[in-house]
């Protein structure tokens, strides 16, 4: 199965980002300053920087009670499970990228509470060849900063994600859920649960 | 100056804690299962476990914009600055202790967002002799698990804390604020700011 | 089975610690400034501060290759597995306590590399009643700061620990090993492996 | 002054890396699979992934006693201070990149002790425009995973670094040292010291 870290095409870039840092942005001719072809080239030459988020529900004392996993349909009609994931753009802060992808994947009514600290709970290294690490992505070498993000509102996933399924911590750590997750992200969920004091 | 980690007396214990873990609690005669005298004795014999919280305000993306410092009047009428701080009781979880002390020091309308993970941003060791570490407490050897806690409501400090002053990260890290803080907690605030990516 | 966080008796105190912080240390009157009886009393009244260490072997790049688990014989002749564990004394730094217990449990030739940072990889809360958290200790409420400690020498466990068994990360995370560990420390090993990027 | 995250040219690539992940590596067609020109292009289009290391000396208990800062001569003959820093290559693990750059900057006799855990002490975001964060790099948008690395041997910096200067923690945190450091890395040193419990 083709496991892919999501980065939907086309990816419209913010106009103000295109002009960031002296980048020539040829305004009239730059519908996406990093073309599909160029992005494909870069993916085979450089590690790509990603952010990932595991949505959670918490109780009044901040204790995590549920873990949100996205159910997604692949172009081939297969169902897989994943988490919030996406690329950091040139000139974009990690916090802005995290917020953008959470909103993109969970909808504008999720009301996420991004962590105040910049440090992720782990760094996941996705390699195109399985087995180099716990994580793989047949399309690229991606290095992902992974965060736990409590959400307080209603999640309405975008087009290609069918729903957010809420699991108890025990279910989220199970082999059954891990087997459905793409790219080894079942391990990432377990590392998050260990970080949260919820792994047994 | 007598620097003291706050632990106001009398400290009414929860009735259900008194019966925890087979502790004999002499129900009819238990106004405080750890008497004032016994607590004083323990303070000279054992390291005491504390939790501390630095209240912060965040913007919509989770970035910390302000740091809350408590202004307190000592019994001698001196004004000092401190943070939320208090002892962990027998049988009490760290999370419950943190919630209890935040509510006690900031009032019931502070609406704190306790972190989902149990790991503090640092462990502060308070010794009765100054100079052993950055932190001191002339009354005891205390080991404190310190957390950053965003608050979303209104802070109404209890009796002996006069107010919560909100500082910018730059002000909170300043020598002027550090000089007013008791027990070396100016350092603790700086460590928190470093953890938050806000120290310069 | 009586699960106990180790704290062997008698515990000879350092003479210089006895004089710390105004503690009366007159040798003739205070051969053990916290008597066995007093320590038992304290254990039923206050959370006890502990440090724990999971010994590991690393390769030349710092990657953990093996996890050390202590095999111990209980007073009843049962065999259980555990990790390095012990109490922090009054006036003792966490680093000194960690070093003392690693040397006590692994011998003077273990040559441990204590981590440069004071932050543990997790905080484990042991309650006398099972089920409050993942960890329990029928003797006391203990809060443990847990560290991963690479050792570079030869481990020669003291009297009541029979040996250090070195497991691969996969074995150390297994249900079989977890079932043999006392007080829920199989979970603690898994949390350590997650922290090390070695949990699958 | 032109502040630059070091990435010396030419950068000879490992032959086995060239064949990683389906990258065309035919030597005659790809003498340097990411040419100088292509790397320059990528730097203006994508965030570049870096690792950084702050070398330290520790005492027998693992406590940091000295912080190593590199003294470097710029092409214009200016003297600046920096830390170990370099790019993560396509297909390379973070651990391998960290080891490679430490050896490259400190020499083969430094005998570094890389941390067992993959998590950095902070993530530093370098932007080409100063002021977006505490860190800047006029050449690129770089995201750096920063580690504290104890070294046990002798540091012999490579050609363009003149020496490693060992500072006490107090000196390393001083404004004088920070003023000499490039790209805002004085802040990075302070964040490391806070993480180590050594910031006052």
PDB file of N, CA, C and O in Angstrom, chain B residues 1 6-7 11 31 36 38 47 62 77 86 102 126 130 137 139 151 170 179 190:
ATOM      1  N   UNK B   1      15.454  37.759  55.853  1.00  0.00           N
ATOM      2  CA  UNK B   1      14.005  37.610  55.756  1.00  0.00           C
ATOM      3  C   UNK B   1      13.641  36.130  55.777  1.00  0.00           C
ATOM      4  O   UNK B   1      14.322  35.308  55.181  1.00  0.00           O
ATOM      5  N   UNK B   6       4.713  28.441  50.994  1.00  0.00           N
ATOM      6  CA  UNK B   6       3.438  28.588  51.692  1.00  0.00           C
ATOM      7  C   UNK B   6       2.783  27.251  51.991  1.00  0.00           C
ATOM      8  O   UNK B   6       2.798  26.352  51.197  1.00  0.00           O
ATOM      9  N   UNK B   7       2.280  27.131  53.142  1.00  0.00           N
ATOM     10  CA  UNK B   7       1.497  25.970  53.554  1.00  0.00           C
ATOM     11  C   UNK B   7       0.671  26.441  54.737  1.00  0.00           C
ATOM     12  O   UNK B   7       1.006  26.186  55.885  1.00  0.00           O
ATOM     13  N   UNK B  11      -4.586  23.619  57.909  1.00  0.00           N
ATOM     14  CA  UNK B  11      -4.873  23.072  56.596  1.00  0.00           C
ATOM     15  C   UNK B  11      -5.921  21.974  56.743  1.00  0.00           C
ATOM     16  O   UNK B  11      -5.602  20.860  57.119  1.00  0.00           O
ATOM     17  N   UNK B  31      -9.292  16.580  63.627  1.00  0.00           N
ATOM     18  CA  UNK B  31      -9.429  17.909  63.032  1.00  0.00           C
ATOM     19  C   UNK B  31      -8.353  18.160  61.977  1.00  0.00           C
ATOM     20  O   UNK B  31      -8.495  19.037  61.148  1.00  0.00           O
ATOM     21  N   UNK B  36      -0.140  20.167  63.430  1.00  0.00           N
ATOM     22  CA  UNK B  36       0.835  21.227  63.195  1.00  0.00           C
ATOM     23  C   UNK B  36       2.205  20.802  63.712  1.00  0.00           C
ATOM     24  O   UNK B  36       3.231  20.960  63.050  1.00  0.00           O
ATOM     25  N   UNK B  38       3.308  17.727  64.266  1.00  0.00           N
ATOM     26  CA  UNK B  38       3.864  16.617  63.489  1.00  0.00           C
ATOM     27  C   UNK B  38       4.402  17.091  62.147  1.00  0.00           C
ATOM     28  O   UNK B  38       5.430  16.608  61.655  1.00  0.00           O
ATOM     29  N   UNK B  47      12.405  15.291  52.945  1.00  0.00           N
ATOM     30  CA  UNK B  47      12.087  16.250  51.880  1.00  0.00           C
ATOM     31  C   UNK B  47      10.583  16.257  51.649  1.00  0.00           C
ATOM     32  O   UNK B  47       9.942  15.210  51.604  1.00  0.00           O
ATOM     33  N   UNK B  62      -2.056  29.696  21.282  1.00  0.00           N
ATOM     34  CA  UNK B  62      -1.391  29.025  22.393  1.00  0.00           C
ATOM     35  C   UNK B  62      -0.103  29.680  22.851  1.00  0.00           C
ATOM     36  O   UNK B  62       0.511  29.239  23.819  1.00  0.00           O
ATOM     37  N   UNK B  77       4.500  42.316  57.114  1.00  0.00           N
ATOM     38  CA  UNK B  77       4.083  43.453  56.325  1.00  0.00           C
ATOM     39  C   UNK B  77       4.955  43.726  55.112  1.00  0.00           C
ATOM     40  O   UNK B  77       4.725  44.694  54.389  1.00  0.00           O
ATOM     41  N   UNK B  86       2.392  24.805  46.714  1.00  0.00           N
ATOM     42  CA  UNK B  86       1.804  24.119  47.853  1.00  0.00           C
ATOM     43  C   UNK B  86       2.188  22.655  47.917  1.00  0.00           C
ATOM     44  O   UNK B  86       2.695  22.077  46.958  1.00  0.00           O
ATOM     45  N   UNK B 102      -3.861  25.765  42.630  1.00  0.00           N
ATOM     46  CA  UNK B 102      -4.194  26.819  41.667  1.00  0.00           C
ATOM     47  C   UNK B 102      -5.515  27.473  42.062  1.00  0.00           C
ATOM     48  O   UNK B 102      -5.636  28.701  42.081  1.00  0.00           O
ATOM     49  N   UNK B 126      14.428  23.051  46.818  1.00  0.00           N
ATOM     50  CA  UNK B 126      14.565  24.109  47.820  1.00  0.00           C
ATOM     51  C   UNK B 126      15.264  23.540  49.049  1.00  0.00           C
ATOM     52  O   UNK B 126      14.762  22.584  49.662  1.00  0.00           O
ATOM     53  N   UNK B 130      20.805  28.545  51.988  1.00  0.00           N
ATOM     54  CA  UNK B 130      20.949  29.163  50.669  1.00  0.00           C
ATOM     55  C   UNK B 130      22.250  28.718  50.003  1.00  0.00           C
ATOM     56  O   UNK B 130      23.256  28.487  50.675  1.00  0.00           O
ATOM     57  N   UNK B 137      14.495  27.659  51.057  1.00  0.00           N
ATOM     58  CA  UNK B 137      13.307  27.775  51.900  1.00  0.00           C
ATOM     59  C   UNK B 137      13.791  27.511  53.317  1.00  0.00           C
ATOM     60  O   UNK B 137      14.146  26.389  53.658  1.00  0.00           O
ATOM     61  N   UNK B 139      12.562  27.032  55.946  1.00  0.00           N
ATOM     62  CA  UNK B 139      11.755  26.201  56.812  1.00  0.00           C
ATOM     63  C   UNK B 139      11.916  24.711  56.573  1.00  0.00           C
ATOM     64  O   UNK B 139      11.601  23.894  57.431  1.00  0.00           O
ATOM     65  N   UNK B 151      -4.343  30.237  32.274  1.00  0.00           N
ATOM     66  CA  UNK B 151      -5.642  30.498  32.904  1.00  0.00           C
ATOM     67  C   UNK B 151      -6.479  31.327  31.946  1.00  0.00           C
ATOM     68  O   UNK B 151      -5.975  32.203  31.252  1.00  0.00           O
ATOM     69  N   UNK B 170       9.228  39.617  28.807  1.00  0.00           N
ATOM     70  CA  UNK B 170      10.466  40.367  29.034  1.00  0.00           C
ATOM     71  C   UNK B 170      10.533  40.879  30.472  1.00  0.00           C
ATOM     72  O   UNK B 170      11.550  40.765  31.143  1.00  0.00           O
ATOM     73  N   UNK B 179      14.358  40.126  41.720  1.00  0.00           N
ATOM     74  CA  UNK B 179      14.804  40.593  43.039  1.00  0.00           C
ATOM     75  C   UNK B 179      13.664  40.622  44.052  1.00  0.00           C
ATOM     76  O   UNK B 179      13.893  40.540  45.256  1.00  0.00           O
ATOM     77  N   UNK B 190      12.387  32.266  34.983  1.00  0.00           N
ATOM     78  CA  UNK B 190      13.241  32.269  33.791  1.00  0.00           C
ATOM     79  C   UNK B 190      13.341  30.889  33.147  1.00  0.00           C
ATOM     80  O   UNK B 190      13.373  30.768  31.918  1.00  0.00           O
TER      81      UNK B 190
END
